[in-house]
mmCIF file of C-alpha atoms and ligand atoms in Angstrom:
data_model
loop_
_atom_site.group_PDB
_atom_site.id
_atom_site.type_symbol
_atom_site.label_atom_id
_atom_site.label_comp_id
_atom_site.label_asym_id
_atom_site.label_seq_id
_atom_site.Cartn_x
_atom_site.Cartn_y
_atom_site.Cartn_z
ATOM 1 C CA MET Z 1 -21.796 -20.429 -7.965
ATOM 2 C CA SER Z 2 -22.141 -23.812 -8.696
ATOM 3 C CA ALA Z 3 -20.625 -24.508 -11.886
ATOM 4 C CA LYS Z 4 -16.716 -24.407 -12.491
ATOM 5 C CA PRO Z 5 -16.265 -20.098 -12.758
ATOM 6 C CA THR Z 6 -15.325 -19.899 -16.298
ATOM 7 C CA LYS Z 7 -15.511 -15.656 -16.714
ATOM 8 C CA PHE Z 8 -12.263 -14.003 -15.141
ATOM 9 C CA LEU Z 9 -11.802 -10.248 -14.559
ATOM 10 C CA CYS Z 10 -8.485 -8.784 -14.083
ATOM 11 C CA VAL Z 11 -7.603 -4.933 -12.981
ATOM 12 C CA CYS Z 12 -4.995 -3.586 -12.894
ATOM 13 C CA GLY Z 13 -3.690 -0.146 -13.450
ATOM 14 C CA ALA Z 14 -0.424 1.252 -11.865
ATOM 15 C CA ARG Z 15 2.857 0.607 -12.266
ATOM 16 C CA PRO Z 16 3.468 -2.491 -9.233
ATOM 17 C CA ASN Z 17 0.310 -3.308 -10.704
ATOM 18 C CA PHE Z 18 1.470 -4.662 -14.026
ATOM 19 C CA MET Z 19 4.308 -6.656 -12.593
ATOM 20 C CA LYS Z 20 1.870 -9.027 -10.358
ATOM 21 C CA ILE Z 21 -1.011 -8.794 -13.189
ATOM 22 C CA ALA Z 22 1.441 -10.612 -15.587
ATOM 23 C CA PRO Z 23 1.605 -14.373 -13.984
ATOM 24 C CA ILE Z 24 -1.860 -14.411 -13.429
ATOM 25 C CA MET Z 25 -2.909 -13.350 -17.550
ATOM 26 C CA ASP Z 26 -0.700 -16.246 -17.559
ATOM 27 C CA ALA Z 27 -1.913 -18.565 -15.846
ATOM 28 C CA LEU Z 28 -5.199 -17.688 -16.791
ATOM 29 C CA ALA Z 29 -4.431 -17.990 -20.317
ATOM 30 C CA ARG Z 30 -3.496 -21.708 -19.860
ATOM 31 C CA VAL Z 31 -6.629 -23.336 -18.316
ATOM 32 C CA ASP Z 32 -9.473 -24.593 -21.395
ATOM 33 C CA GLY Z 33 -12.786 -22.432 -21.669
ATOM 34 C CA ALA Z 34 -12.252 -19.458 -19.209
ATOM 35 C CA GLU Z 35 -12.753 -16.497 -21.165
ATOM 36 C CA THR Z 36 -10.600 -13.679 -19.168
ATOM 37 C CA ARG Z 37 -10.756 -9.220 -19.702
ATOM 38 C CA LEU Z 38 -8.031 -7.012 -18.609
ATOM 39 C CA ILE Z 39 -9.221 -3.824 -17.729
ATOM 40 C CA HIS Z 40 -6.981 -1.154 -17.005
ATOM 41 C CA THR Z 41 -7.762 1.139 -14.865
ATOM 42 C CA GLY Z 42 -5.359 4.601 -16.396
ATOM 43 C CA GLN Z 43 -4.460 6.170 -13.058
ATOM 44 C CA HIS Z 44 -0.626 5.472 -14.485
ATOM 45 C CA TYR Z 45 -0.335 6.676 -17.817
ATOM 46 C CA ASP Z 46 3.052 7.365 -19.324
ATOM 47 C CA GLU Z 47 4.779 5.455 -21.961
ATOM 48 C CA ARG Z 48 7.784 4.298 -19.099
ATOM 49 C CA MET Z 49 5.062 3.820 -16.291
ATOM 50 C CA SER Z 50 3.010 1.870 -18.143
ATOM 51 C CA ARG Z 51 3.306 0.319 -21.802
ATOM 52 C CA LEU Z 52 6.860 0.010 -21.657
ATOM 53 C CA PHE Z 53 5.571 -2.870 -18.614
ATOM 54 C CA PHE Z 54 3.079 -4.394 -20.920
ATOM 55 C CA ASP Z 55 5.619 -4.535 -24.120
ATOM 56 C CA GLU Z 56 8.494 -6.306 -21.922
ATOM 57 C CA LEU Z 57 5.957 -8.790 -19.656
ATOM 58 C CA GLY Z 58 4.598 -9.690 -22.776
ATOM 59 C CA ILE Z 59 1.313 -8.648 -20.900
ATOM 60 C CA PRO Z 60 -2.184 -9.056 -23.669
ATOM 61 C CA LYS Z 61 -2.893 -5.671 -24.142
ATOM 62 C CA PRO Z 62 -6.241 -4.576 -22.384
ATOM 63 C CA HIS Z 63 -9.452 -4.783 -23.338
ATOM 64 C CA ILE Z 64 -10.664 -1.506 -22.081
ATOM 65 C CA ASN Z 65 -8.496 1.267 -20.464
ATOM 66 C CA LEU Z 66 -10.521 3.645 -18.130
ATOM 67 C CA ASP Z 67 -8.046 6.618 -18.579
ATOM 68 C CA VAL Z 68 -9.127 7.948 -15.138
ATOM 69 C CA GLY Z 69 -5.623 9.528 -15.174
ATOM 70 C CA SER Z 70 -3.972 11.087 -12.302
ATOM 71 C CA GLY Z 71 -6.610 13.490 -9.574
ATOM 72 C CA SER Z 72 -6.807 13.328 -5.799
ATOM 73 C CA HIS Z 73 -8.324 10.212 -4.015
ATOM 74 C CA ALA Z 74 -11.695 11.224 -3.745
ATOM 75 C CA SER Z 75 -11.817 11.696 -7.838
ATOM 76 C CA GLN Z 76 -9.886 8.727 -8.960
ATOM 77 C CA THR Z 77 -11.648 6.745 -6.700
ATOM 78 C CA ALA Z 78 -14.824 7.669 -7.450
ATOM 79 C CA GLU Z 79 -14.178 7.521 -12.029
ATOM 80 C CA ILE Z 80 -12.544 4.067 -11.173
ATOM 81 C CA MET Z 81 -15.868 2.989 -9.339
ATOM 82 C CA LYS Z 82 -18.336 4.880 -12.214
ATOM 83 C CA ARG Z 83 -16.282 3.414 -15.415
ATOM 84 C CA PHE Z 84 -15.465 0.198 -14.088
ATOM 85 C CA GLU Z 85 -19.333 -0.445 -13.123
ATOM 86 C CA ALA Z 86 -20.270 -0.340 -16.710
ATOM 87 C CA VAL Z 87 -17.733 -3.326 -17.647
ATOM 88 C CA CYS Z 88 -18.390 -5.228 -14.896
ATOM 89 C CA THR Z 89 -22.021 -5.492 -15.544
ATOM 90 C CA GLU Z 90 -21.902 -6.126 -19.031
ATOM 91 C CA PHE Z 91 -19.093 -8.553 -18.796
ATOM 92 C CA GLU Z 92 -20.889 -10.230 -15.804
ATOM 93 C CA PRO Z 93 -17.505 -12.110 -14.105
ATOM 94 C CA ASP Z 94 -17.553 -15.227 -12.051
ATOM 95 C CA TRP Z 95 -14.658 -13.713 -10.554
ATOM 96 C CA VAL Z 96 -13.134 -9.975 -10.386
ATOM 97 C CA ILE Z 97 -9.601 -10.224 -9.411
ATOM 98 C CA VAL Z 98 -7.388 -7.465 -8.168
ATOM 99 C CA VAL Z 99 -3.887 -7.518 -6.841
ATOM 100 C CA GLY Z 100 -2.221 -4.892 -4.576
ATOM 101 C CA ASP Z 101 -2.813 -2.200 -2.513
ATOM 102 C CA VAL Z 102 -3.801 0.851 -5.640
ATOM 103 C CA ASN Z 103 -6.495 3.358 -5.775
ATOM 104 C CA GLY Z 104 -7.435 1.155 -8.374
ATOM 105 C CA THR Z 105 -7.498 -2.360 -6.377
ATOM 106 C CA MET Z 106 -10.157 -0.649 -3.456
ATOM 107 C CA ALA Z 107 -12.709 1.482 -5.920
ATOM 108 C CA ALA Z 108 -12.806 -2.199 -8.228
ATOM 109 C CA ALA Z 109 -12.719 -4.294 -5.093
ATOM 110 C CA ILE Z 110 -16.287 -2.087 -4.069
ATOM 111 C CA THR Z 111 -17.465 -1.893 -7.363
ATOM 112 C CA ALA Z 112 -17.784 -5.564 -8.010
ATOM 113 C CA VAL Z 113 -19.120 -6.605 -4.942
ATOM 114 C CA LYS Z 114 -21.878 -4.312 -4.653
ATOM 115 C CA LEU Z 115 -22.711 -5.877 -7.820
ATOM 116 C CA GLY Z 116 -22.358 -9.542 -6.482
ATOM 117 C CA ARG Z 117 -19.203 -10.327 -8.291
ATOM 118 C CA LYS Z 118 -17.290 -12.039 -6.537
ATOM 119 C CA VAL Z 119 -13.628 -10.662 -5.839
ATOM 120 C CA ALA Z 120 -10.246 -12.165 -5.147
ATOM 121 C CA HIS Z 121 -7.446 -10.352 -3.377
ATOM 122 C CA VAL Z 122 -3.822 -10.799 -4.159
ATOM 123 C CA GLU Z 123 -1.595 -9.423 -2.143
ATOM 124 C CA ALA Z 124 -3.991 -10.033 0.694
ATOM 125 C CA GLY Z 125 -3.345 -9.433 4.293
ATOM 126 C CA LEU Z 126 -0.515 -6.733 3.923
ATOM 127 C CA ARG Z 127 -0.293 -3.609 6.925
ATOM 128 C CA SER Z 128 1.686 -1.724 7.635
ATOM 129 C CA PHE Z 129 -0.583 -0.481 10.943
ATOM 130 C CA ASP Z 130 -0.304 3.449 9.521
ATOM 131 C CA ARG Z 131 -3.389 5.111 8.421
ATOM 132 C CA THR Z 132 -1.388 8.015 6.945
ATOM 133 C CA MET Z 133 -0.533 5.089 4.808
ATOM 134 C CA PRO Z 134 -3.258 5.390 0.882
ATOM 135 C CA GLU Z 135 -1.892 2.020 0.371
ATOM 136 C CA GLU Z 136 -2.933 0.620 3.963
ATOM 137 C CA VAL Z 137 -6.690 2.361 3.883
ATOM 138 C CA ASN Z 138 -6.775 0.728 0.221
ATOM 139 C CA ARG Z 139 -5.594 -2.848 1.825
ATOM 140 C CA ILE Z 140 -7.606 -3.047 5.047
ATOM 141 C CA LEU Z 141 -11.169 -1.860 2.619
ATOM 142 C CA THR Z 142 -10.331 -4.213 0.198
ATOM 143 C CA ASP Z 143 -9.605 -7.133 2.533
ATOM 144 C CA SER Z 144 -12.622 -6.736 4.074
ATOM 145 C CA ILE Z 145 -14.954 -7.188 1.831
ATOM 146 C CA SER Z 146 -13.371 -9.204 -1.052
ATOM 147 C CA ASP Z 147 -14.500 -13.509 -0.475
ATOM 148 C CA VAL Z 148 -10.733 -14.873 -1.321
ATOM 149 C CA LEU Z 149 -7.651 -13.591 0.183
ATOM 150 C CA PHE Z 150 -4.462 -14.719 -1.231
ATOM 151 C CA ALA Z 151 -1.743 -13.835 1.601
ATOM 152 C CA THR Z 152 1.856 -13.889 -0.175
ATOM 153 C CA GLU Z 153 3.977 -14.020 3.630
ATOM 154 C CA PRO Z 154 2.597 -15.304 7.103
ATOM 155 C CA SER Z 155 2.197 -12.332 8.292
ATOM 156 C CA GLY Z 156 -1.043 -11.910 6.025
ATOM 157 C CA VAL Z 157 -2.639 -14.439 6.798
ATOM 158 C CA GLU Z 158 -2.180 -13.900 11.272
ATOM 159 C CA ASN Z 159 -3.127 -9.936 10.315
ATOM 160 C CA LEU Z 160 -6.640 -11.919 8.000
ATOM 161 C CA GLN Z 161 -7.011 -13.837 10.718
ATOM 162 C CA ARG Z 162 -6.867 -11.515 13.871
ATOM 163 C CA GLU Z 163 -9.481 -9.188 11.391
ATOM 164 C CA GLY Z 164 -12.145 -12.717 11.975
ATOM 165 C CA MET Z 165 -11.308 -13.457 8.717
ATOM 166 C CA THR Z 166 -11.831 -17.100 8.386
ATOM 167 C CA ASN Z 167 -9.160 -19.556 7.960
ATOM 168 C CA GLY Z 168 -10.952 -21.048 4.578
ATOM 169 C CA LYS Z 169 -10.834 -17.444 2.791
ATOM 170 C CA VAL Z 170 -7.460 -16.970 2.939
ATOM 171 C CA HIS Z 171 -4.994 -19.042 1.330
ATOM 172 C CA LEU Z 172 -0.740 -18.288 1.743
ATOM 173 C CA VAL Z 173 0.371 -19.079 -2.331
ATOM 174 C CA GLY Z 174 3.400 -16.683 -2.359
ATOM 175 C CA ASN Z 175 4.401 -13.549 -4.060
ATOM 176 C CA VAL Z 176 3.475 -13.070 -7.820
ATOM 177 C CA MET Z 177 5.766 -10.394 -8.369
ATOM 178 C CA VAL Z 178 8.262 -12.978 -7.720
ATOM 179 C CA ASP Z 179 6.541 -14.596 -10.452
ATOM 180 C CA THR Z 180 7.410 -12.781 -12.987
ATOM 181 C CA LEU Z 181 11.311 -11.722 -11.566
ATOM 182 C CA LEU Z 182 12.061 -14.889 -11.952
ATOM 183 C CA ARG Z 183 10.826 -15.449 -14.953
ATOM 184 C CA HIS Z 184 12.040 -12.076 -16.163
ATOM 185 C CA LYS Z 185 15.490 -12.483 -13.832
ATOM 186 C CA SER Z 186 17.783 -14.169 -17.638
ATOM 187 C CA ALA Z 187 16.489 -11.906 -20.080
ATOM 188 C CA ALA Z 188 17.500 -8.801 -17.223
ATOM 189 C CA ALA Z 189 20.543 -9.773 -17.288
ATOM 190 C CA ALA Z 190 21.250 -8.834 -21.140
ATOM 191 C CA SER Z 191 19.987 -5.984 -20.278
ATOM 192 C CA THR Z 192 23.277 -2.902 -21.462
ATOM 193 C CA ILE Z 193 21.832 -0.456 -18.703
ATOM 194 C CA LEU Z 194 24.805 -0.257 -16.898
ATOM 195 C CA THR Z 195 27.084 0.920 -19.758
ATOM 196 C CA THR Z 196 24.204 3.518 -20.314
ATOM 197 C CA VAL Z 197 24.134 4.512 -16.627
ATOM 198 C CA GLY Z 198 27.486 3.743 -16.796
ATOM 199 C CA VAL Z 199 28.304 2.200 -13.465
ATOM 200 C CA SER Z 200 30.076 -1.205 -13.050
ATOM 201 C CA ALA Z 201 28.083 -3.970 -11.065
ATOM 202 C CA LYS Z 202 28.519 -4.249 -7.553
ATOM 203 C CA ALA Z 203 29.928 -0.457 -7.320
ATOM 204 C CA TYR Z 204 26.808 1.261 -6.863
ATOM 205 C CA ALA Z 205 23.800 2.474 -5.106
ATOM 206 C CA LEU Z 206 20.442 2.790 -6.492
ATOM 207 C CA ALA Z 207 17.525 4.730 -4.823
ATOM 208 C CA THR Z 208 13.561 4.947 -5.398
ATOM 209 C CA LEU Z 209 11.641 7.637 -4.140
ATOM 210 C CA HIS Z 210 8.005 7.973 -3.963
ATOM 211 C CA ARG Z 211 6.193 7.754 -0.678
ATOM 212 C CA PRO Z 212 4.167 11.125 -0.193
ATOM 213 C CA SER Z 213 5.590 10.946 3.528
ATOM 214 C CA ASN Z 214 8.601 11.680 1.802
ATOM 215 C CA VAL Z 215 8.446 13.376 -1.061
ATOM 216 C CA ASP Z 216 5.714 16.273 -0.663
ATOM 217 C CA ASN Z 217 7.301 17.198 2.248
ATOM 218 C CA ARG Z 218 10.634 19.814 1.756
ATOM 219 C CA GLU Z 219 11.792 18.951 4.952
ATOM 220 C CA THR Z 220 11.625 15.082 4.298
ATOM 221 C CA LEU Z 221 12.734 15.059 1.205
ATOM 222 C CA VAL Z 222 16.186 17.221 1.104
ATOM 223 C CA SER Z 223 16.862 14.786 4.527
ATOM 224 C CA ILE Z 224 16.730 11.700 2.129
ATOM 225 C CA LEU Z 225 18.650 14.028 -0.400
ATOM 226 C CA ASP Z 226 21.208 14.904 1.501
ATOM 227 C CA ALA Z 227 21.522 11.344 2.593
ATOM 228 C CA LEU Z 228 22.187 10.631 -1.126
ATOM 229 C CA ASP Z 229 25.100 13.069 -1.736
ATOM 230 C CA VAL Z 230 27.342 11.772 1.221
ATOM 231 C CA ILE Z 231 26.402 8.555 -0.371
ATOM 232 C CA ALA Z 232 27.329 9.815 -3.331
ATOM 233 C CA ALA Z 233 30.481 10.960 -3.031
ATOM 234 C CA ASP Z 234 31.246 6.819 -1.786
ATOM 235 C CA MET Z 235 29.703 5.439 -4.898
ATOM 236 C CA PRO Z 236 27.341 6.858 -7.545
ATOM 237 C CA VAL Z 237 23.510 6.392 -6.157
ATOM 238 C CA VAL Z 238 20.937 5.926 -9.645
ATOM 239 C CA LEU Z 239 17.969 7.743 -9.074
ATOM 240 C CA PRO Z 240 15.260 6.191 -12.017
ATOM 241 C CA VAL Z 241 13.023 9.316 -10.465
ATOM 242 C CA HIS Z 242 9.061 8.682 -10.201
ATOM 243 C CA PRO Z 243 6.789 11.543 -11.844
ATOM 244 C CA ARG Z 244 5.429 12.640 -7.894
ATOM 245 C CA THR Z 245 9.565 13.374 -7.056
ATOM 246 C CA LYS Z 246 10.483 15.278 -10.143
ATOM 247 C CA GLU Z 247 7.879 17.887 -9.474
ATOM 248 C CA LYS Z 248 8.559 17.456 -6.217
ATOM 249 C CA ILE Z 249 11.843 18.478 -7.030
ATOM 250 C CA ASP Z 250 11.314 20.880 -9.426
ATOM 251 C CA ALA Z 251 8.262 22.629 -6.959
ATOM 252 C CA PHE Z 252 10.710 22.632 -4.344
ATOM 253 C CA GLY Z 253 13.517 25.017 -6.400
ATOM 254 C CA LEU Z 254 15.632 21.514 -5.688
ATOM 255 C CA ALA Z 255 16.713 20.430 -9.263
ATOM 256 C CA ALA Z 256 20.159 23.173 -9.042
ATOM 257 C CA ARG Z 257 21.109 21.276 -6.450
ATOM 258 C CA VAL Z 258 20.278 17.599 -7.489
ATOM 259 C CA ASP Z 259 21.840 18.337 -10.925
ATOM 260 C CA ALA Z 260 25.559 19.816 -8.748
ATOM 261 C CA SER Z 261 25.490 16.389 -6.538
ATOM 262 C CA ALA Z 262 28.390 15.071 -9.076
ATOM 263 C CA GLY Z 263 27.745 10.668 -7.881
ATOM 264 C CA LEU Z 264 23.917 11.440 -8.103
ATOM 265 C CA ARG Z 265 22.504 10.026 -11.263
ATOM 266 C CA MET Z 266 18.832 11.198 -11.388
ATOM 267 C CA ILE Z 267 17.711 9.194 -15.153
ATOM 268 C CA GLU Z 268 14.032 8.350 -16.023
ATOM 269 C CA PRO Z 269 12.112 5.798 -15.103
ATOM 270 C CA LEU Z 270 13.261 2.294 -16.278
ATOM 271 C CA GLY Z 271 11.213 -0.576 -17.362
ATOM 272 C CA TYR Z 272 11.151 -3.834 -15.349
ATOM 273 C CA LEU Z 273 13.800 -5.800 -16.990
ATOM 274 C CA ASP Z 274 16.148 -2.555 -17.085
ATOM 275 C CA PHE Z 275 15.504 -1.580 -13.135
ATOM 276 C CA LEU Z 276 15.725 -5.236 -12.559
ATOM 277 C CA LYS Z 277 18.906 -5.315 -14.074
ATOM 278 C CA LEU Z 278 20.112 -2.730 -11.896
ATOM 279 C CA MET Z 279 18.807 -4.321 -8.914
ATOM 280 C CA ASP Z 280 20.706 -7.002 -9.191
ATOM 281 C CA ASN Z 281 23.708 -6.091 -9.990
ATOM 282 C CA ALA Z 282 23.619 -3.403 -7.493
ATOM 283 C CA ALA Z 283 26.241 -3.452 -3.967
ATOM 284 C CA ILE Z 284 22.795 -1.734 -2.094
ATOM 285 C CA VAL Z 285 19.737 -0.217 -2.377
ATOM 286 C CA LEU Z 286 17.791 2.321 -0.514
ATOM 287 C CA THR Z 287 13.816 2.585 -1.133
ATOM 288 C CA ASP Z 288 10.497 3.239 0.056
ATOM 289 C CA SER Z 289 8.788 0.881 -2.890
ATOM 290 C CA GLY Z 290 6.825 -1.815 -1.220
ATOM 291 C CA GLY Z 291 7.781 -4.552 -3.907
ATOM 292 C CA ILE Z 292 11.174 -3.598 -3.751
ATOM 293 C CA GLN Z 293 11.569 -4.439 -0.284
ATOM 294 C CA GLU Z 294 10.432 -8.284 -1.672
ATOM 295 C CA GLU Z 295 12.290 -8.158 -5.049
ATOM 296 C CA THR Z 296 15.930 -7.420 -3.394
ATOM 297 C CA THR Z 297 15.201 -9.735 -0.244
ATOM 298 C CA VAL Z 298 15.170 -12.513 -3.598
ATOM 299 C CA LEU Z 299 17.928 -11.421 -5.070
ATOM 300 C CA GLY Z 300 20.109 -11.337 -1.988
ATOM 301 C CA VAL Z 301 20.805 -7.161 -2.211
ATOM 302 C CA PRO Z 302 20.940 -5.352 0.321
ATOM 303 C CA CYS Z 303 18.072 -2.862 1.233
ATOM 304 C CA LEU Z 304 17.969 0.385 3.054
ATOM 305 C CA THR Z 305 14.012 1.350 3.452
ATOM 306 C CA LEU Z 306 13.798 4.814 4.118
ATOM 307 C CA ARG Z 307 10.285 4.074 5.815
ATOM 308 C CA GLU Z 308 9.171 3.982 9.826
ATOM 309 C CA ASN Z 309 7.588 0.658 9.143
ATOM 310 C CA THR Z 310 7.020 -2.217 6.775
ATOM 311 C CA GLU Z 311 3.451 -3.851 5.966
ATOM 312 C CA ARG Z 312 6.263 -6.894 4.671
ATOM 313 C CA PRO Z 313 8.121 -7.427 7.730
ATOM 314 C CA ILE Z 314 9.479 -11.372 5.679
ATOM 315 C CA THR Z 315 11.537 -8.602 4.620
ATOM 316 C CA ILE Z 316 13.559 -7.959 7.351
ATOM 317 C CA THR Z 317 12.891 -11.140 9.788
ATOM 318 C CA GLN Z 318 14.201 -13.766 7.338
ATOM 319 C CA GLY Z 319 15.401 -11.050 3.663
ATOM 320 C CA THR Z 320 18.077 -8.251 3.366
ATOM 321 C CA ASN Z 321 16.067 -5.399 4.039
ATOM 322 C CA ARG Z 322 16.129 -2.702 7.217
ATOM 323 C CA LEU Z 323 14.158 -0.097 8.007
ATOM 324 C CA THR Z 324 15.657 3.869 9.224
ATOM 325 C CA GLY Z 325 13.041 6.494 8.264
ATOM 326 C CA SER Z 326 13.923 9.748 6.684
ATOM 327 C CA SER Z 327 16.612 11.214 8.978
ATOM 328 C CA THR Z 328 20.178 11.954 7.065
ATOM 329 C CA ASN Z 329 21.887 10.579 10.033
ATOM 330 C CA ARG Z 330 20.036 7.323 10.282
ATOM 331 C CA ILE Z 331 19.990 6.210 6.695
ATOM 332 C CA LEU Z 332 23.760 7.428 7.331
ATOM 333 C CA GLU Z 333 24.578 4.628 9.917
ATOM 334 C CA ALA Z 334 22.414 2.148 8.474
ATOM 335 C CA TYR Z 335 24.378 2.499 4.885
ATOM 336 C CA SER Z 336 27.777 2.396 7.210
ATOM 337 C CA GLU Z 337 26.762 -1.215 8.827
ATOM 338 C CA MET Z 338 25.216 -2.669 5.742
ATOM 339 C CA ARG Z 339 28.219 -2.394 4.002
ATOM 340 C CA ARG Z 340 30.326 -3.679 6.819
ATOM 341 C CA ASP Z 341 27.809 -6.116 7.653
ATOM 342 C CA PRO Z 342 25.715 -7.222 5.184
ATOM 343 C CA PRO Z 343 22.702 -9.265 5.860
ATOM 344 C CA ALA Z 344 22.529 -12.615 4.715
ATOM 345 C CA ALA Z 345 20.451 -13.931 1.464
ATOM 346 C CA CYS Z 346 17.625 -16.242 2.176
ATOM 347 C CA VAL Z 347 14.990 -18.095 0.703
ATOM 348 C CA VAL Z 348 11.319 -17.609 1.267
ATOM 349 C CA ASP Z 349 8.716 -20.407 1.747
ATOM 350 C CA MET Z 350 6.714 -20.450 -1.723
ATOM 351 C CA TRP Z 351 8.027 -17.429 -3.219
ATOM 352 C CA ASP Z 352 8.896 -19.800 -6.133
ATOM 353 C CA GLY Z 353 7.436 -18.876 -8.827
ATOM 354 C CA ARG Z 354 4.595 -20.816 -9.091
ATOM 355 C CA ALA Z 355 1.990 -18.233 -6.599
ATOM 356 C CA ALA Z 356 0.197 -17.498 -10.036
ATOM 357 C CA GLU Z 357 -0.445 -21.252 -10.649
ATOM 358 C CA ARG Z 358 -2.081 -21.886 -7.094
ATOM 359 C CA ILE Z 359 -4.100 -18.880 -7.737
ATOM 360 C CA VAL Z 360 -5.673 -19.917 -10.280
ATOM 361 C CA GLN Z 361 -6.099 -23.260 -8.578
ATOM 362 C CA THR Z 362 -7.960 -22.004 -6.388
ATOM 363 C CA LEU Z 363 -10.376 -20.077 -7.706
ATOM 364 C CA LEU Z 364 -11.031 -22.923 -10.185
ATOM 365 C CA ASN Z 365 -11.910 -25.105 -7.108
ATOM 366 C CA CYS Z 366 -14.244 -22.498 -5.277
ATOM 367 C CA ARG Z 367 -18.474 -23.440 -6.310
HETATM 368 C C1 UD1 S 401 1.189 5.399 -7.029
HETATM 369 C C2 UD1 S 401 0.004 4.409 -5.629
HETATM 370 C C3 UD1 S 401 1.106 3.485 -4.459
HETATM 371 C C4 UD1 S 401 2.285 2.779 -5.802
HETATM 372 C C5 UD1 S 401 3.092 4.477 -6.686
HETATM 373 C C6 UD1 S 401 3.647 3.300 -7.790
HETATM 374 C C7 UD1 S 401 -1.958 5.328 -4.627
HETATM 375 C C8 UD1 S 401 -2.749 5.382 -3.598
HETATM 376 N N1 UD1 S 401 -0.747 5.268 -4.896
HETATM 377 O O1 UD1 S 401 1.761 6.143 -6.307
HETATM 378 O O2 UD1 S 401 1.047 2.828 -4.112
HETATM 379 O O3 UD1 S 401 3.322 2.417 -4.812
HETATM 380 O O4 UD1 S 401 1.655 3.954 -7.373
HETATM 381 O O5 UD1 S 401 4.331 3.981 -9.094
HETATM 382 O O6 UD1 S 401 -2.537 4.280 -5.495
HETATM 383 N N2 UD1 S 401 2.104 10.847 -13.166
HETATM 384 C C9 UD1 S 401 2.783 10.977 -14.137
HETATM 385 N N3 UD1 S 401 2.510 9.882 -14.900
HETATM 386 C C10 UD1 S 401 1.631 9.185 -14.973
HETATM 387 C C11 UD1 S 401 1.857 8.919 -13.184
HETATM 388 C C12 UD1 S 401 1.228 9.495 -12.738
HETATM 389 O O7 UD1 S 401 2.965 11.749 -14.303
HETATM 390 O O8 UD1 S 401 2.495 7.485 -15.485
HETATM 391 C C13 UD1 S 401 2.085 12.018 -11.693
HETATM 392 C C14 UD1 S 401 1.282 12.877 -12.005
HETATM 393 O O9 UD1 S 401 1.296 14.226 -11.839
HETATM 394 C C15 UD1 S 401 0.481 12.809 -10.597
HETATM 395 C C16 UD1 S 401 1.390 12.009 -9.954
HETATM 396 O O10 UD1 S 401 2.548 11.032 -10.918
HETATM 397 O O11 UD1 S 401 -0.303 13.567 -10.041
HETATM 398 C C17 UD1 S 401 0.767 10.610 -8.597
HETATM 399 O O12 UD1 S 401 0.714 9.509 -9.473
HETATM 400 P P1 UD1 S 401 -0.645 8.111 -8.230
HETATM 401 O O13 UD1 S 401 -0.688 7.763 -9.491
HETATM 402 O O14 UD1 S 401 -1.398 9.397 -8.148
HETATM 403 O O15 UD1 S 401 0.254 8.218 -7.144
HETATM 404 P P2 UD1 S 401 1.653 7.335 -7.046
HETATM 405 O O16 UD1 S 401 2.541 8.693 -6.413
HETATM 406 O O17 UD1 S 401 2.244 7.422 -8.413
#
């Protein structure tokens, strides 16, 4: 590629992608002469899992929605590849930009590289070192074939170097999810969700659960719900429930017990602004999400991660995050400890709201 790149094909598809792609679309819109297309794979399709985020974050309507919907990993990945191939062939982008670690990230990257297109991976190098996580497989494969790798934290750069990526390819640029958080924090402050849910600032816990390793196994799910029940006796626990988790609660016959738990408030999935307001005002967050570990670090809110590992170690070494796994006792011990001695808030280097600008500038300089 000799001339300055002008054609960018951005890919998103599942809820955590939307807050990552938003600032990149915004930064590309400010580049003179750039022709940018946004492709939605359609992995997430419910109003509350997708369109709400486009509206709230001001993301332009996708040029094309591949409408792949739900399915097994193989069928979803294959459908994205088949449908994305046609789009990529027709548009002939200089750069395909993929974000995060969902199935569409990997599917689009593989398709683009095989068509001879250059791929930039945003949020590269994160490793949980747990290959039973589908996201870990997506990360490793995407990173191994991408032309440019944008890392959010130093551990990402180290992981990539250890895997043999040359320095010229890897750029530490900060965190696009934080760009979005900082941009929307004041709008989120106006949300009335605390009143709607019936909780007071800093007097409730916020929980999210969706990892297959936590919710697809009845015993593990019960172990976590047992812990939430005990915490709910201390302060209300708000649980915006992911569709996967809702399905499993129903399938395992746990709906009645969740309804019977006085302090546990299971609610529909929330939009970005309401969720940010709930996070910012929580006394503590319990989660198995990746992004929420980072968002609570930026907000200075204590976070218990209900997993044995994290691909985002900076949220522990510098942030407010602690790992608990899924055992009732370990969650409750960590809860008591964190209530007694909350971790101090900190500022992570380069998580300053300018990651997308750095990414776009780097791509414009790549010849
Ligand atoms: C996916 C990502 C995960 C990410 C998560 C965020 C992969 C491998 N996983 O997991 O990394 O953290 O999104 O939410 O890409 N469903 C609906 N409505 C929707 C979407 C899904 O009801 O709009 C239901 C379907 O029954 C589906 C199930 O939720 O089978 C799981 O959805 P899926 O996208 O396969 O995985 P997630 O658990 O959401």
